Structure formats: C-alpha cells, structure tokens
mmCIF file of C-alpha atoms in Angstrom:
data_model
loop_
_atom_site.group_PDB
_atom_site.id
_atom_site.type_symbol
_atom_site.label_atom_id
_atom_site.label_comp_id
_atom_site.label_asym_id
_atom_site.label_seq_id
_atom_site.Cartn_x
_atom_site.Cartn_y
_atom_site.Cartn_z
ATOM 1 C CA UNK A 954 -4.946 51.275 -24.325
ATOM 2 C CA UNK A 955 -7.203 49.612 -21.651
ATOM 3 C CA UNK A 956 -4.222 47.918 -20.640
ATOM 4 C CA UNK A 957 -2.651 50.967 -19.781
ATOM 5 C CA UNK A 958 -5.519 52.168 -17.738
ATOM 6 C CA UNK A 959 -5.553 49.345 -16.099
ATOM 7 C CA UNK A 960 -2.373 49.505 -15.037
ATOM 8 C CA UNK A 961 -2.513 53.240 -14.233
ATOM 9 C CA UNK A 962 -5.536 52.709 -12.523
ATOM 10 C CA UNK A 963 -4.031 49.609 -10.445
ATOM 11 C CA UNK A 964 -0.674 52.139 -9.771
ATOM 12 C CA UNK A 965 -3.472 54.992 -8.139
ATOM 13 C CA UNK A 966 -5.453 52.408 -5.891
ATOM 14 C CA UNK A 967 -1.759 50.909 -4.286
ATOM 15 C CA UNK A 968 -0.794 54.628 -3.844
ATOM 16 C CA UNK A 969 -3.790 55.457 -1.871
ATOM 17 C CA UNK A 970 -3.945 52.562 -0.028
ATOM 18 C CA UNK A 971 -0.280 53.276 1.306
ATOM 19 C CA UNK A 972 -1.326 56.950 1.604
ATOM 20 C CA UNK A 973 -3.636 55.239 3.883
ATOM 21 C CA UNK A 974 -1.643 53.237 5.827
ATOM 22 C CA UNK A 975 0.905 55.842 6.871
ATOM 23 C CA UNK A 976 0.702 58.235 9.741
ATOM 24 C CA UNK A 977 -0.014 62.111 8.645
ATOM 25 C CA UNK A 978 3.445 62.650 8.899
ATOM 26 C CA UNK A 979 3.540 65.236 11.276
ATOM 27 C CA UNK A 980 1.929 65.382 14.998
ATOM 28 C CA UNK A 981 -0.012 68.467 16.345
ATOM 29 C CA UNK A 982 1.936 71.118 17.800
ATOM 30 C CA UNK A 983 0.978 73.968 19.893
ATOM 31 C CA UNK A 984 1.485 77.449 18.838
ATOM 32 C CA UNK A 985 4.858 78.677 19.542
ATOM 33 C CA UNK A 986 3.183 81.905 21.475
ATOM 34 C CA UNK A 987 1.620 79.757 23.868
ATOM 35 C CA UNK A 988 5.459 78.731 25.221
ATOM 36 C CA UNK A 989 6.745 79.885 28.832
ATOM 37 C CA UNK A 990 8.700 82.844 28.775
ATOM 38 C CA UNK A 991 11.766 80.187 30.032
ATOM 39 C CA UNK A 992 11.932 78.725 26.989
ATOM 40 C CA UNK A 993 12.448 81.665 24.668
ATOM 41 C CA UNK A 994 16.407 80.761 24.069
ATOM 42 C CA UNK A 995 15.931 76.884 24.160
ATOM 43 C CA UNK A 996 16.953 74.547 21.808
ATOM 44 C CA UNK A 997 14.115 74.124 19.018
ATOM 45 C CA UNK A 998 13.748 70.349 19.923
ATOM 46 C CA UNK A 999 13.229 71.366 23.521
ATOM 47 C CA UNK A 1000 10.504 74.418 22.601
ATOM 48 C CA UNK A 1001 8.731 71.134 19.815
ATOM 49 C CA UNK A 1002 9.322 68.884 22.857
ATOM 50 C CA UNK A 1003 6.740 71.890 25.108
ATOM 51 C CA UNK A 1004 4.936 72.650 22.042
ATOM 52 C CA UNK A 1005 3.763 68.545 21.382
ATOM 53 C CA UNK A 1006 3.113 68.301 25.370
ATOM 54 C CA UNK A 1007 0.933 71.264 25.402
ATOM 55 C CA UNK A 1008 -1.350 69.721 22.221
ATOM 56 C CA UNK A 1009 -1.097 66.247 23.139
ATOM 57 C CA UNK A 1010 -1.399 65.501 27.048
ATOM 58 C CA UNK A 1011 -2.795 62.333 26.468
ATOM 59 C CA UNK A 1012 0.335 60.963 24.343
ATOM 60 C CA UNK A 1013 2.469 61.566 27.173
ATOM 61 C CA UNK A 1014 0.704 61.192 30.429
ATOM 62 C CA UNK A 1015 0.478 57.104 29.253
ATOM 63 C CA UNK A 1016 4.515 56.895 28.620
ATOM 64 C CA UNK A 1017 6.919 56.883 31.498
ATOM 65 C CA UNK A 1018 9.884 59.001 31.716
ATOM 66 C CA UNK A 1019 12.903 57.097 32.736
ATOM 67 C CA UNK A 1020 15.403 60.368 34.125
ATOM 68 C CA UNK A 1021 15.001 59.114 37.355
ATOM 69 C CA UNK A 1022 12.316 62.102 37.986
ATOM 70 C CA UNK A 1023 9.485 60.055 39.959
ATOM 71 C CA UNK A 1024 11.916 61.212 42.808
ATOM 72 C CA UNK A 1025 10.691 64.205 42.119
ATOM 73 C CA UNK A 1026 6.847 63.305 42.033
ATOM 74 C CA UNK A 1027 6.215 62.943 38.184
ATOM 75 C CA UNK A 1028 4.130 60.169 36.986
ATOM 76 C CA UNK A 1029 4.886 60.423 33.411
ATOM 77 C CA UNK A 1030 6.729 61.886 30.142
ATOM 78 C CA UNK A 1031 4.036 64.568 30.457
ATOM 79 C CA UNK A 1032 4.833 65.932 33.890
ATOM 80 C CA UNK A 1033 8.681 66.521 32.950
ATOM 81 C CA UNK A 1034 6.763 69.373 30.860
ATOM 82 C CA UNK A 1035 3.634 70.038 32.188
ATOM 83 C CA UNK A 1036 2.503 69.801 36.241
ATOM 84 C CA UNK A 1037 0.231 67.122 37.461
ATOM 85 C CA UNK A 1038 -3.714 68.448 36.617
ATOM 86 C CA UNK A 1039 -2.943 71.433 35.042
ATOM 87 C CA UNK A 1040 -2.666 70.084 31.362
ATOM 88 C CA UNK A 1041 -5.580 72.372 29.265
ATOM 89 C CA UNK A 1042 -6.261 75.606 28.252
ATOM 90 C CA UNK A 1043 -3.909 77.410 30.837
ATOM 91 C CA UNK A 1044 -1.358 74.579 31.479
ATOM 92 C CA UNK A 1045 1.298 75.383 34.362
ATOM 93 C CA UNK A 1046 4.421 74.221 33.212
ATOM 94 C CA UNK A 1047 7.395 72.518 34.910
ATOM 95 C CA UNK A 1048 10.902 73.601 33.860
ATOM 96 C CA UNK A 1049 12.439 70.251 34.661
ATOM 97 C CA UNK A 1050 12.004 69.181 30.795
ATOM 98 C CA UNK A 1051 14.018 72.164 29.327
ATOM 99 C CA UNK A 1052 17.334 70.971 31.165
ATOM 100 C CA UNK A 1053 16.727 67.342 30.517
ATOM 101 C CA UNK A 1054 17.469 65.491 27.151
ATOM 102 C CA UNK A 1055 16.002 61.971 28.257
ATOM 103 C CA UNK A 1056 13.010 63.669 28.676
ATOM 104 C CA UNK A 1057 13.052 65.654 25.921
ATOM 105 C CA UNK A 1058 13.969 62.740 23.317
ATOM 106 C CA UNK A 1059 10.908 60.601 24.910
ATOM 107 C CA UNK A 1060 8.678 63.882 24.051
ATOM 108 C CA UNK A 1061 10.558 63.267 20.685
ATOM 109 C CA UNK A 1062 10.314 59.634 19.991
ATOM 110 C CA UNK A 1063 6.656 59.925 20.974
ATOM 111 C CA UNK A 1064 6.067 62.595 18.846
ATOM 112 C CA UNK A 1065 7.489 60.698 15.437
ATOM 113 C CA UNK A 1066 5.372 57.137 17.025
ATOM 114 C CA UNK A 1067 2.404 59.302 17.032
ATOM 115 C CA UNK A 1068 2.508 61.515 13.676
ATOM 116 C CA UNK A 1069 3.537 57.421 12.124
ATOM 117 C CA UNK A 1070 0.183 56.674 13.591
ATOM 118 C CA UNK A 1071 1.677 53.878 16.346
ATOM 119 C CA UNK A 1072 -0.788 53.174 19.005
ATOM 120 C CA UNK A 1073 -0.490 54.317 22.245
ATOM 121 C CA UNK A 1074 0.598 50.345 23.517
ATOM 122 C CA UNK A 1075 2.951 50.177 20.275
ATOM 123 C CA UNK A 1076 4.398 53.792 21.639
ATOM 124 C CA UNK A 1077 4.852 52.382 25.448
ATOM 125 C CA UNK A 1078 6.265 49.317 24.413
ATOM 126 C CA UNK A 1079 9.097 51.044 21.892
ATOM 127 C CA UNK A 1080 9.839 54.347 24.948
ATOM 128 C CA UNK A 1081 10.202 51.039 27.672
ATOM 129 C CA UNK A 1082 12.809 49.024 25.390
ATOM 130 C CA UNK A 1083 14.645 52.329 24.081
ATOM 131 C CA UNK A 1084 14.697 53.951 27.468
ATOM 132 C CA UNK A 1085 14.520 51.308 30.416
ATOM 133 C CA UNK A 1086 18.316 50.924 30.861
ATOM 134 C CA UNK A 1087 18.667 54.605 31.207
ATOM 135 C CA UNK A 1088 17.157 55.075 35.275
ATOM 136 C CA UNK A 1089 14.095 54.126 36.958
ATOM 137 C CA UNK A 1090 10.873 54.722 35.714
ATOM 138 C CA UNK A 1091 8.015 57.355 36.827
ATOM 139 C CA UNK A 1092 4.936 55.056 37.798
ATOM 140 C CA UNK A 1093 3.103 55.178 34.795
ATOM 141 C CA UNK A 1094 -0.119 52.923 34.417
ATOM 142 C CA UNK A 1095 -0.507 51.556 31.156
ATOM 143 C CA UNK A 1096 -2.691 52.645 28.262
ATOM 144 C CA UNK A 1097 -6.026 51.421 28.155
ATOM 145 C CA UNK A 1098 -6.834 49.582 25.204
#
C-alpha cells in the first residue's frame, strides 16, 4: 500500500512539474469588439492575428516582418497591424496586415512561441530562420535581454 502511494504520489509531482514547464497554452487575445470595422469579413486567423497585436504590442514590436514592408515605413511585425506609437488603449490600426499572409503567419507563429512560453530571443531567432528567405526585413532592434 505505501508502495502505491509512493508511486501515485511520484506520478502527481512529474505531472506538475511538466504542468510547469509548459506554456499556458493559449496567448492573450483582445476582445473581438475592439476590431476595426475592416476586418468584420476577414479570415478568423487574420481578425486572431489583430486581436494578439492589440493585447500584446510588446511580442511584436521586437520581431521583424519580412513582406518587404519597411518600404513602407514599418519597423516591425507589430506595425503591419498596428501604426507606429499608437499601440494602447485606442490603437490606430494599419490595414496592411489584413491583405498580407507573411505578416499574418508571423502574428501567428509568435502567438503559438508565446502561449509555449518561448522567450522573446527564442521567438526572434525561430521568425528570422522561418521567414528570412521570404524578402527583406523591417529594421527591427533586438530584444533586450
């Protein structure tokens, strides 16, 4: 009998501890209302793509896009979404995003890094291998830390 609470007891801690180790599965997304009124017949990975941007600025503004959109004047994955210094409680967004998968499947990728609990190095690293070959890259700094 102690054997088997020993055992069961063993089984709990190494179930925890992975509990522990793993992201929370799922990264913060803002509230579907709080969308532009351009996105209302997007794709639902475009509207999640606007939705993570909105509730996680910082996740983005550290990861380059690679669409070729610097041309354009953005300086990150966040700015495909989101204009430059407007990110907050009234952000003004840029439509650029919602006709554009690369940028949309960065959003993505760094939304899945993030809710797997990847820090934000671990996340530039992975978007600049996966993405690199695709076009030049915004001028991003890297993530401090």
């Amino acid at each position: 009998m102690r054997r088997l609470l020993s055992l069961v007891l063993l089984l709990f801690g190494m179930l925890l501890l992975f509990a522990g180790c793993a992201g929370s599965g799922e990264a913060a997304l803002a509230p579907a209302s709080d969308l532009p009124a351009f996105l209302a017949t997007a794709a639902p990975r475009v509207r999640d793509a606007y939705r993570f941007a909105i509730a996680n600025p910082d996740a983005l503004k550290t990861v380059p896009c690679y669409c070729g959109c610097g041309k354009m004047g953005h300086t990150s994955n966040l700015t495909c979404f989101i204009q430059e210094g407007s990110a907050g409680a009234t952000p003004l967004f840029d439509e650029h995003a919602a006709g554009c998968g690369i940028c949309v499947d960065i959003a993505q990728d760094v939304k899945r890094l993030t809710a797997e609990g990847k820090q934000p190095g671990v996340i530039r690293q992975y978007i600049d291998a996966t993405y690199s070959s695709f076009g030049p890259a915004t001028d991003t700094p890297l993530p401090q830390g």
